[in-house]
Coordinates of C-alpha atoms in Angstrom, one line a residue:
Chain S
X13 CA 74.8 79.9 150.6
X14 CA 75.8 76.7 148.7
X15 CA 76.0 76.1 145.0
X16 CA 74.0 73.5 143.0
X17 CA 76.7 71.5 141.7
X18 CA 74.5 69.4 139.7
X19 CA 72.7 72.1 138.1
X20 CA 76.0 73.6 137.6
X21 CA 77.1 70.6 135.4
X22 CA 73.4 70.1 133.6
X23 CA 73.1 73.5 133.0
X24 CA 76.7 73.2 131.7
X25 CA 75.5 70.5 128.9
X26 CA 72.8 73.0 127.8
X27 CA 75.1 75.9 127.5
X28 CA 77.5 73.8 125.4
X29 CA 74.1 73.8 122.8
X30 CA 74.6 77.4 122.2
X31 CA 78.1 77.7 121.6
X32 CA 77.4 77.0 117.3
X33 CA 75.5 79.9 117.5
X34 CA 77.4 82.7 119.5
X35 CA 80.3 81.4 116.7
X36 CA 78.4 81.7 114.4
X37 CA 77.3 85.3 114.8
X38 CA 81.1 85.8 115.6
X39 CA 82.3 84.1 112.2
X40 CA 79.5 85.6 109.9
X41 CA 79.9 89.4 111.1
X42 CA 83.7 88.7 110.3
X43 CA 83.2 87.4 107.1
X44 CA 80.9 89.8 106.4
X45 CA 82.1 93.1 107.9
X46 CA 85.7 92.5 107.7
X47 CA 86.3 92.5 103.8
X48 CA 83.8 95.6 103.5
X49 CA 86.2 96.8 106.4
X50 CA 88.7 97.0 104.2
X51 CA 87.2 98.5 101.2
X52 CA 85.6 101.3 103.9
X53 CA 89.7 101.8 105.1
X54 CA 91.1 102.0 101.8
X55 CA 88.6 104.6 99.9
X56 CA 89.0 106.6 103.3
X57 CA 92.6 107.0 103.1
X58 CA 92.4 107.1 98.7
X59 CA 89.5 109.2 98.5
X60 CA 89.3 112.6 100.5
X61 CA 86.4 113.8 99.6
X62 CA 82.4 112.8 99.8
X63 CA 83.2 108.8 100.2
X64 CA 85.9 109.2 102.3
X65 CA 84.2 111.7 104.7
X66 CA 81.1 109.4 104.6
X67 CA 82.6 106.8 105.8
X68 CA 84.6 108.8 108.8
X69 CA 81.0 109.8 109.5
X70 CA 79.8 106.8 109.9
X71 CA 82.7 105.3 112.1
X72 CA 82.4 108.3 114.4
X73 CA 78.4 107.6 115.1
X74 CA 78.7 103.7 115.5
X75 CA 81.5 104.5 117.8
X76 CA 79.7 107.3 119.9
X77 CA 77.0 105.0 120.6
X78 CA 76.9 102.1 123.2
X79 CA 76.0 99.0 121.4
X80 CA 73.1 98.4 123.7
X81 CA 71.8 100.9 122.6
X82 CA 72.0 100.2 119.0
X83 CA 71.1 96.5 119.4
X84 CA 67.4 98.0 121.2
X85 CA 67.0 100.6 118.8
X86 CA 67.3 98.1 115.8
X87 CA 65.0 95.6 117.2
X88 CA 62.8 97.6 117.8
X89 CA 63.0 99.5 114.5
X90 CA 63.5 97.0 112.2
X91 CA 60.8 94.1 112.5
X92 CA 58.8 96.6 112.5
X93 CA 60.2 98.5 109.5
X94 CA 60.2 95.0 107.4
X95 CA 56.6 94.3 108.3
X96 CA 55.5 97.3 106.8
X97 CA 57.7 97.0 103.8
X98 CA 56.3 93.4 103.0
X99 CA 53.0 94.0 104.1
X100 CA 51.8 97.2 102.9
X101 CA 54.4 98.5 100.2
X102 CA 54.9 95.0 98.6
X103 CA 51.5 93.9 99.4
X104 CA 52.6 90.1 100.5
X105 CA 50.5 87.9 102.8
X106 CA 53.9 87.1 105.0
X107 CA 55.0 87.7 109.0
X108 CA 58.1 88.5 108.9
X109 CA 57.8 88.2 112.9
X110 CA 58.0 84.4 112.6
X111 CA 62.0 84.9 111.2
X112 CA 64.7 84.1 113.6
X113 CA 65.8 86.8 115.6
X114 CA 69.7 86.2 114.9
X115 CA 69.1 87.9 111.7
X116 CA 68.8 91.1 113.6
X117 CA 71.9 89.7 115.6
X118 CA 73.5 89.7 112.6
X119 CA 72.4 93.1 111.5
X120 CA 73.4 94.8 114.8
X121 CA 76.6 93.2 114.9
X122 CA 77.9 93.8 111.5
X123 CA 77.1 97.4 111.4
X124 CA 79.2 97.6 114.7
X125 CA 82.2 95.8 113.8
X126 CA 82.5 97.1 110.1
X127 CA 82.5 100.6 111.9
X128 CA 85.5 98.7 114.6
X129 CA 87.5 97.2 111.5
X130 CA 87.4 100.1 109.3
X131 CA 89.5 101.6 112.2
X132 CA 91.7 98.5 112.6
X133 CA 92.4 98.7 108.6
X134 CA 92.9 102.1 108.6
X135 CA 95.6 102.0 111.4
X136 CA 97.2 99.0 109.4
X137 CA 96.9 100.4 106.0
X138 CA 98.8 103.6 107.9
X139 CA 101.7 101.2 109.1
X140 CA 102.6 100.0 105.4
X141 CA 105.1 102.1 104.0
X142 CA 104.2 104.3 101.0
X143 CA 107.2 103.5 99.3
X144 CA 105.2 100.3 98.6
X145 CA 103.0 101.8 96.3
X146 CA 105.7 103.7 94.9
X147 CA 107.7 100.3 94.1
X148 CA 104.5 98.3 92.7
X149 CA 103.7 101.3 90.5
X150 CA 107.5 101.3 88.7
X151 CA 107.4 98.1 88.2
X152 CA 104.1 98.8 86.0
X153 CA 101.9 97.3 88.5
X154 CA 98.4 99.1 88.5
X155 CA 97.4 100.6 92.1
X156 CA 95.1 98.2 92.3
X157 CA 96.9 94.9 91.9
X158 CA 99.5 96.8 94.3
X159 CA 97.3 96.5 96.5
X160 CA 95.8 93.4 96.4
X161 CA 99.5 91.4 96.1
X162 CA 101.7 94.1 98.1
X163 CA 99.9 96.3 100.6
X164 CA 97.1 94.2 101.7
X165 CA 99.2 91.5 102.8
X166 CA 101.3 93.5 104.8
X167 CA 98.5 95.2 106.2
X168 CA 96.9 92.4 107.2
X169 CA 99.7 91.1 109.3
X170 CA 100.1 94.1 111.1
X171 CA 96.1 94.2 111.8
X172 CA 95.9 91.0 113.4
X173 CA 96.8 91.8 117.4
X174 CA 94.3 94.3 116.5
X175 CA 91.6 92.0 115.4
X176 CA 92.2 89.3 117.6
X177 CA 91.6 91.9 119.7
X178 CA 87.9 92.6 117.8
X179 CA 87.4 89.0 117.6
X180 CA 87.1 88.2 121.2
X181 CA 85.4 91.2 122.1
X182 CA 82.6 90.5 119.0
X183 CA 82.2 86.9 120.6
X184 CA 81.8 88.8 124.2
X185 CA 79.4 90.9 123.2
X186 CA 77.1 88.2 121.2
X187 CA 76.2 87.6 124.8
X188 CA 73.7 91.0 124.0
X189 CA 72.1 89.0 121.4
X190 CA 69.9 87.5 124.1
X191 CA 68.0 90.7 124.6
X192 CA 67.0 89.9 120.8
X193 CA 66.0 86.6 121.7
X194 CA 68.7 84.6 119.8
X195 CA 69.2 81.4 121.4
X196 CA 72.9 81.6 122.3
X197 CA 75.2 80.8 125.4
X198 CA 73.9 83.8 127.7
X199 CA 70.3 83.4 126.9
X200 CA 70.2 79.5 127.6
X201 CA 72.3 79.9 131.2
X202 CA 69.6 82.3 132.0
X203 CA 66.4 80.9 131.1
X204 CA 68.0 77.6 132.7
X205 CA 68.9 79.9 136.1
X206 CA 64.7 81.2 136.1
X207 CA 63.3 77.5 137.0
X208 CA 65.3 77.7 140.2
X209 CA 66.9 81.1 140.8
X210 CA 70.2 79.2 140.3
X211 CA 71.7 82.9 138.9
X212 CA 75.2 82.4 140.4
X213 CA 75.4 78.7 139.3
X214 CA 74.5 79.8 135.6
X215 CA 76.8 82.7 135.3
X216 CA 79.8 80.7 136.5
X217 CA 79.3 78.1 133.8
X218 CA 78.9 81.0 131.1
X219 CA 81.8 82.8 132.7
X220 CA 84.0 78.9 131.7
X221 CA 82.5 78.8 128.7
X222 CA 83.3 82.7 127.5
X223 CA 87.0 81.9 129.0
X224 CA 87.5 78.7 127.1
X225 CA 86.3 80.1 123.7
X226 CA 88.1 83.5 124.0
X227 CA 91.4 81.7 124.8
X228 CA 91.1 79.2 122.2
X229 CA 90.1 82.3 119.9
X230 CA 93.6 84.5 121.2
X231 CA 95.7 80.8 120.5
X232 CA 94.6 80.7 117.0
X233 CA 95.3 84.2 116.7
X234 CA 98.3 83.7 118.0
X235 CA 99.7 80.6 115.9
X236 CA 98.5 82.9 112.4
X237 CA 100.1 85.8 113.6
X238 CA 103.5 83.2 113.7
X239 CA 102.7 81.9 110.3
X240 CA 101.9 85.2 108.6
X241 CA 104.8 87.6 110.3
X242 CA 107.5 85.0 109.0
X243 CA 109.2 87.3 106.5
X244 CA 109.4 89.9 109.7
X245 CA 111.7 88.2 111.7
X246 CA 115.5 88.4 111.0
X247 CA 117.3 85.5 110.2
X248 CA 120.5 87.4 108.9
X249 CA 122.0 84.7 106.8
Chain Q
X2 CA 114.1 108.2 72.6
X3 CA 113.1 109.9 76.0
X4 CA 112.6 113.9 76.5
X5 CA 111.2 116.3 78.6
X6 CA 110.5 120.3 78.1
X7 CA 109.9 122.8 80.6
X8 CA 108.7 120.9 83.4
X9 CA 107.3 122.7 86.3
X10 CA 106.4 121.1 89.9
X11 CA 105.3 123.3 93.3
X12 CA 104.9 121.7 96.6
X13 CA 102.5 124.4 98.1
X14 CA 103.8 127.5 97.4
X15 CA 107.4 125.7 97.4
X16 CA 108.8 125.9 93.4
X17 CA 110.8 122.8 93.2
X18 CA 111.0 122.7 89.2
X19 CA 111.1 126.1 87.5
X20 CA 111.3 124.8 83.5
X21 CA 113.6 122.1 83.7
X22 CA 114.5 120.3 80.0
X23 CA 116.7 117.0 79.8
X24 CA 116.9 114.4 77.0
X25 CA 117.9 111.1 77.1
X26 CA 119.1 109.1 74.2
X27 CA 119.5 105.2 73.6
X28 CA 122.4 104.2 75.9
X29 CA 123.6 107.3 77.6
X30 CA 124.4 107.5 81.2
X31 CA 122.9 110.8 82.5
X32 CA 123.8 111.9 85.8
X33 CA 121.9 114.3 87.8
X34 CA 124.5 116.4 90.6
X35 CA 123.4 118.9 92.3
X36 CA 122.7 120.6 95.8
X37 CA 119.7 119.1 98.5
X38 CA 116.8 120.6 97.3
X39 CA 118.0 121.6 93.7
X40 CA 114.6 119.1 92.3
X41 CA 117.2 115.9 90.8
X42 CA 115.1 113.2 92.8
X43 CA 111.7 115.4 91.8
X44 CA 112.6 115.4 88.2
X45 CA 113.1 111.4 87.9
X46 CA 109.8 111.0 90.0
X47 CA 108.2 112.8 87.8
X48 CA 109.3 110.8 84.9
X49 CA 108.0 107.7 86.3
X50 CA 104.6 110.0 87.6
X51 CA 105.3 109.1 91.2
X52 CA 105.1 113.0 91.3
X53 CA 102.4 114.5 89.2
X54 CA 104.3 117.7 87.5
X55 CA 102.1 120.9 87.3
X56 CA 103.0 121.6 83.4
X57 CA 105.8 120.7 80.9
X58 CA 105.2 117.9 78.6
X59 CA 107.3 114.2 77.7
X60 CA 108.4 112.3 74.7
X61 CA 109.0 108.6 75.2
X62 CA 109.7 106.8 71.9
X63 CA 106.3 107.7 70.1
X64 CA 103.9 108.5 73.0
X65 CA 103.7 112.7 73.3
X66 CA 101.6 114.0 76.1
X67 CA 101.3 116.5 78.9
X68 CA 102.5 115.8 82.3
X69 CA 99.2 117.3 83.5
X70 CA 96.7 115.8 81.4
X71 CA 98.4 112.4 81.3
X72 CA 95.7 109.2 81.1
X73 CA 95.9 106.5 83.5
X74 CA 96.8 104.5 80.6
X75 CA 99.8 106.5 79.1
X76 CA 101.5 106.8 82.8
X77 CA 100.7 102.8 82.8
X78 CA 102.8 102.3 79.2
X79 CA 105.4 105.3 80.6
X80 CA 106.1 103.3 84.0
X81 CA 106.1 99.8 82.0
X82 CA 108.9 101.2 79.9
X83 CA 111.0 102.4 83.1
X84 CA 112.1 101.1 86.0
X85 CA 113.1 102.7 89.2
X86 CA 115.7 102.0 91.6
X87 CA 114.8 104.1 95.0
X88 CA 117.0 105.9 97.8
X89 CA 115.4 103.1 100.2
X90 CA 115.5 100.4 98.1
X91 CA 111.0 99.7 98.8
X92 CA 111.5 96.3 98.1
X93 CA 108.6 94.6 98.5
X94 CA 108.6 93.6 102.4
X95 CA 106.3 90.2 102.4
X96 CA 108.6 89.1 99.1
X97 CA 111.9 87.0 98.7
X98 CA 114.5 88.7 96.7
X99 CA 113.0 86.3 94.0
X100 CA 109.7 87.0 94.6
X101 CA 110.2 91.0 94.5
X102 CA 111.9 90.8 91.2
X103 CA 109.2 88.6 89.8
X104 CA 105.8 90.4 90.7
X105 CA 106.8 93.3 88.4
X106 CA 106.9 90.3 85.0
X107 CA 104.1 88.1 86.2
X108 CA 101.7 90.9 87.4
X109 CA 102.4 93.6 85.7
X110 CA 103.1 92.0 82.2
X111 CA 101.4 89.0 82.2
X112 CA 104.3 86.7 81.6
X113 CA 104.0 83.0 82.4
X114 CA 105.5 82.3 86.0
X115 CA 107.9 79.7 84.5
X116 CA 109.8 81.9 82.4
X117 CA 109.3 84.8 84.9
X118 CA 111.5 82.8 87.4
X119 CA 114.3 82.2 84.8
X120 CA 114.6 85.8 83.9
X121 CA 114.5 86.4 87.9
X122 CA 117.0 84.2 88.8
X123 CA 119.1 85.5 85.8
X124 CA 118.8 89.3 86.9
X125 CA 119.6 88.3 90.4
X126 CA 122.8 86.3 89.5
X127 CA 123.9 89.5 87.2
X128 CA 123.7 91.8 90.7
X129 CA 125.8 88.8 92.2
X130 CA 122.4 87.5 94.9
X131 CA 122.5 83.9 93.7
X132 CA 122.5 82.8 96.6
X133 CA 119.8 84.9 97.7
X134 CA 116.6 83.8 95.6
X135 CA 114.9 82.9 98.8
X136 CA 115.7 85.7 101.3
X137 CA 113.2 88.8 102.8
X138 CA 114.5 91.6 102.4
X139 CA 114.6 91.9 106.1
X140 CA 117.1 89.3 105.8
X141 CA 119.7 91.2 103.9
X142 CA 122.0 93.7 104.1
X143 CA 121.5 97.4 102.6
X144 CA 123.6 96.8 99.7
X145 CA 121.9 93.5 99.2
X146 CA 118.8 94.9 98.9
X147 CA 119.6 97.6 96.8
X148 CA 121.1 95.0 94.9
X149 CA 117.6 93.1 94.5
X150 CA 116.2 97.0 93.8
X151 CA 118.3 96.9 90.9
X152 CA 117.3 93.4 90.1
X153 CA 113.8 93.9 89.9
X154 CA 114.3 96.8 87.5
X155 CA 116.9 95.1 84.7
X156 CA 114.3 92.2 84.8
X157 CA 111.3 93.9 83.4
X158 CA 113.8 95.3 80.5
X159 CA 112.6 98.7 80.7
X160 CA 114.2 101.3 78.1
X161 CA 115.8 103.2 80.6
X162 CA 116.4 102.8 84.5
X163 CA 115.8 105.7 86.8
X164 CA 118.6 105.7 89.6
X165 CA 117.6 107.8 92.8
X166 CA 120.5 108.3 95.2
X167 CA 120.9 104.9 95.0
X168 CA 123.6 104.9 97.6
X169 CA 122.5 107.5 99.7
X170 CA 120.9 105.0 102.5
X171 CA 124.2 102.5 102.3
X172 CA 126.8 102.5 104.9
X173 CA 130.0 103.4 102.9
X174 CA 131.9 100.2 102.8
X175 CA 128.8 98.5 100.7
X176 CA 128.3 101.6 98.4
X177 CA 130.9 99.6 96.2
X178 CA 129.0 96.3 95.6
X179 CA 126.2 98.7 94.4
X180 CA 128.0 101.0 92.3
X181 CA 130.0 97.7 90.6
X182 CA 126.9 96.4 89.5
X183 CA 125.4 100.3 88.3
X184 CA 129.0 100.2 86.1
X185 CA 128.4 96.8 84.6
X186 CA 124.9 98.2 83.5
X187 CA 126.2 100.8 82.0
X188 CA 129.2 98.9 80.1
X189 CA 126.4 96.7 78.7
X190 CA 124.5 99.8 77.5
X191 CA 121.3 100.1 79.3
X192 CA 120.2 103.4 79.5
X193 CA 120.0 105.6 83.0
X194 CA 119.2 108.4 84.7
X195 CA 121.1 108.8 88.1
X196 CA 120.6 111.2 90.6
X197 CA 123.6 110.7 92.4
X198 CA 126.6 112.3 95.2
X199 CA 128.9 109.8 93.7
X200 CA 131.4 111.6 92.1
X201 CA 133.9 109.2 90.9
X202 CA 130.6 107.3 89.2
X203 CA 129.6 110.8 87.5
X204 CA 133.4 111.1 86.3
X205 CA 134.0 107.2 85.2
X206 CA 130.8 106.2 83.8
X207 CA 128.4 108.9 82.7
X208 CA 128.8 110.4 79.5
X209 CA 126.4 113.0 80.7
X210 CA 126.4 115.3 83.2
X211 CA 123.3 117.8 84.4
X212 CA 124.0 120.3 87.1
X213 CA 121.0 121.0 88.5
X214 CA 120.2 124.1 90.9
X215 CA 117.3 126.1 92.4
X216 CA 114.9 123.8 90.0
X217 CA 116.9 124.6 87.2
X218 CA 119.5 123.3 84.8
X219 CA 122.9 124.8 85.6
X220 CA 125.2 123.4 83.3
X221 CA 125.1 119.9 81.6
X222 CA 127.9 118.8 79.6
X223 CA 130.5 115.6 79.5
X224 CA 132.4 114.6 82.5
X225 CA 135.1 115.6 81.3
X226 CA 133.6 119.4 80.8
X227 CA 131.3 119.5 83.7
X228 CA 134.7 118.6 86.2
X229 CA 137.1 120.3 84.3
X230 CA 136.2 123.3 83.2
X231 CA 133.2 124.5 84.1
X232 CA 131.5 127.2 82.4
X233 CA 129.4 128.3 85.3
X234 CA 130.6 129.8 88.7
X235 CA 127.8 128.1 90.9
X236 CA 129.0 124.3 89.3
X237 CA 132.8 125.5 89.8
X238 CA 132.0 126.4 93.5
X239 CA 129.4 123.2 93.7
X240 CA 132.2 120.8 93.2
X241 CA 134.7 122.4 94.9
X242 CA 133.2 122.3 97.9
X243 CA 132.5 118.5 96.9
X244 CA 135.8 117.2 96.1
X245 CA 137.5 119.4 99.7
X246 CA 134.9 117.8 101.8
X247 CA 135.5 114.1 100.5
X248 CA 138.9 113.9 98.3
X249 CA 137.1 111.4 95.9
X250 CA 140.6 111.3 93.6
X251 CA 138.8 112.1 90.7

C-alpha cells in the first residue's frame, strides 16, 4: 500500500476551508452555553427546590446519553418540527429545509455543553470559599454584586483546566456535525477521500489538523490560566 | 443605639441560643467570653444576619424589626451600618489589600473610586499595611491579613465593628500586631463587639464584659467585676481554669 502524497497535500488545502467553521461552532456554543452555564450552576447550588432540581434533571439526561445519539435524534426531529410549525401553525409559504444545517450543529452542541459547563461551574463555584459571601455581605455588598465582583472571578479561574478541557473536546466532537451535513473539517476530508477511496490519506490530514487546533486551543488556555491565577501564587514579600 | 432581646437560634435540633439579650451603646467595648460552643460567634453572626436567628427581635438606631421576618432591605441597611472582622480573616482572595478594603465603599455605597482609594489607603496606614496597598492576600502573613480584615471594616465607618475570634487563626507571636491595632480602635472610640479568648484584651480595654454559657448570658458586668469578683460559680470556675492554663498576668 502506498499513500497519495499529493492528494495528501491538496486535500490538505481543502481541509484548511473548513477550519472557520468547526471554530466557529466551537466559539458560538461557548459563548452561548457557557454564560447560561453559569446561571444553570449558580441557581443549582442557591436554589434547592423546583429550579434547582430541574436543572440537575436535565444535566443527568444530556449526560446519560451519547451525543450521537442526540445529534440524530435532533436532526431528525427538528427540521421536521420547524416545517410544521411555519408551515401549517403559522401558515407561511417558507422551506425551512433550504437553512444551513449548522444551525442544528449549533442546537445539538449547545444543549450538550451547557449540560458539561453547568458541571464545570458547579465544581468551581464548590471550590470558592463560603466565607466569601460571608465577607461581601458585611461589607454591605448585595449577594448578587458578590458575586459578580468576588465569587465569579474566582470561580472562573479555578474552572479553566476544566474548560480547556471542554473546549478541546467541543472542537473534537464538531467533527459529528458532518452527519448533519455541515460543511466542516471531517465532512470535506471525506467527501475529498470518496473520488478516490484515498480514506487513510484524508484522515491523516484531519488527524494534523485536529492536533494543531487542539494544541493551539490548550496553549491559549494555558497562557490565561497564567494571567488570571496571578493573585494565587506566593510572592511572600 | 444597638440591642437585641431574647434571641433564639437551633441548628437542627441543636439549641445554640436559648433567649440571649445584649445592648450596645455608642463607644463601648463589649466583650463576649465564654466556653466553645456557649453561641458568642453565633450571636454576632446573627447581628450582621450571616445566621438567620429563629425569633428575638433588634434595635439599631431607629430601625425595629424581627430577626425572623427581617426584609432584604432592612438586613442590607443592618449590614451597611456594621462591619465584621472574621476568625479567618475572608479577605477577598482575587483582591489587593487595597482592593479588599475598597469593594465594600465603591460597590456597596456607591462612593466615587477616587475618594474610595484615599479612605483606603488611610484605613490601611491606621492598621500599619502602608506598604502593602498592592499585596494578595496570599502574599501576606496571618496577622497582615487580619490586619487588612480590620481595614476593610473601619473604612466603611460602620457604627459598630463586630470582632469574631479575631486572633483565634494567628500564630501567637502576631496576635500582638492585631490586638495593638483592636486597642487603638477602641482608644479612638469606635464601637465593638468581640468575641474573644484574649483575656488581657477583655481586662485592659473592654468596659464590658458578657459571660456567655449553654446559649445564655451568664454574667455580664465590668472587667473589673466579671475578673474579680464574680457573682456566678460557672464564670468563677470559667476563668480559673483560663488564667491556670495560660498565666495571662492579668
Amino acid at each position: 500500500m502506498e499513500l497519495n502524497i499529493k492528494f495528501m497535500g491538496e486535500t490538505l488545502l481543502k481541509v484548511l476551508a473548513g477550519i472557520p467553521t468547526t471554530l466557529e461552532i466551537t466559539v458560538i456554543t461557548l459563548v452561548v452555553a457557557g454564560p447560561l452555564a453559569f446561571l444553570f450552576a449558580i441557581a443549582r447550588a442557591e436554589n434547592k427546590k423546583v429550579a434547582g432540581r430541574l436543572i440537575t434533571a436535565y444535566v443527568s439526561f444530556i449526560r446519560g446519553t451519547p451525543v450521537i445519539l442526540q445529534i440524530l435524534f435532533l436532526y431528525s426531529l427538528l427540521p421536521s418540527l420547524l416545517n410544521f410549525l411555519v408551515k401549517d401553525v403559522l401558515g407561511l409559504d417558507y422551506n425551512v429545509f433550504n437553512w444551513n444545517p449548522v444551525i442544528y450543529a449549533y442546537t445539538v452542541f449547545i444543549i450538550n455543553n451547557l449540560a458539561v459547563l453547568t458541571e464545570v461551574f458547579r465544581s468551581a463555584l464548590a471550590t470558592v470559599h463560603q466565607g466569601q459571601l460571608e465577607a461581601g455581605l458585611s461589607v454591605g455588598m448585595t449577594k448578587g454584586q458578590t458575586y459578580w465582583k468576588i465569587i465569579i472571578p474566582q470561580a472562573l479561574v479555578s474552572a479553566l483546566p476544566n474548560l480547556c478541557n471542554t473546549t478541546v473536546n467541543l472542537l473534537k466532537s464538531t467533527s459529528l456535525a458532518y452527519m448533519m451535513g455541515v460543511k466542516e473539517i471531517t465532512s470535506i476530508a471525506r467527501t475529498a477521500a470518496a473520488y478516490g477511496y484515498n480514506y487513510i490519506e484524508a484522515y491523516l490530514d484531519i488527524f494534523f489538523v485536529y492536533l494543531v487546533l487542539c494544541t493551539i486551543v490548550q496553549l491559549l488556555f494555558r497562557l490565561i490560566e497564567k494571567k488570571m491565577s496571578a493573585y494565587k501564587q506566593l510572592l511572600a514579600g | 443605639m444597638l440591642e437585641i432581646r431574647n434571641i433564639h437560634k437551633s441548628f437542627g435540633g441543636n439549641q445554640v441560643l436559648k433567649g440571649v439579650d445584649i445592648k450596645v451603646e455608642k463607644g463601648d467595648v463589649v466583650v463576649i467570653l465564654g466556653p466553645s460552643g456557649s453561641g458568642k460567634t453565633t450571636l454576632l453572626r446573627c447581628i450582621n444576619f450571616l445566621e438567620k436567628a429563629d425569633s428575638g427581635s433588634l434595635d439599631f438606631d431607629d430601625i425595629h424589626t424581627e430577626f425572623k421576618s427581617a426584609s432584604r432591605k432592612t438586613i442590607n441597611k443592618i449590614r451597611k451600618k456594621t462591619a465584621f472582622v472574621f476568625q479567618n480573616y475572608n479577605l477577598f482572595q482575587n483582591k489587593t489589600a487595597l482592593q479588599n478594603v475598597m469593594e465594600g465603599l465603591v460597590t456597596a455605597r456607591k462612593v466615587p473610586r477616587e475618594e474610595a482609594e484615599k479612605i483606603a489607603k488611610e484605613a490601611l496606614d491606621k492598621v500599619g499595611l502602608a506598604e502593602r496597598y498592592d499585596y494578595y492576600p496570599s502574599q501576606l502573613s496571618g496577622g497582615q491579613q487580619q490586619r487588612v480584615g480590620i481595614a476593610r471594616a473601619i473604612a466603611v465607618k460602620p457604627e459598630v465593628i463586630l470582632f469574631d475570634e479575631p486572633t483565634s487563626a494567628l500564630d501567637p507571636e502576631l496576635i500582638g500586631e492585631v490586638l495593638n491595632v483592636m486597642k487603638a480602635l477602641a482608644k479612638e472610640g469606635v464601637t465593638m463587639v468581640v468575641v474573644t479568648h484574649e483575656m488581657s484584651f477583655a481586662h485592659d480595654v473592654a468596659n464590658r464584659v458578657v459571660f456567655m454559657e449553654g446559649g445564655v448570658v451568664v454574667e455580664e458586668g465590668t472587667p473589673r467585676q466579671i475578673f474579680q469578683s464574680p457573682r456566678e460559680e460557672r464564670t468563677a470556675q470559667f476563668l480559673h481554669r483560663i488564667n491556670r492554663d495560660y498565666d495571662y498576668s492579668i
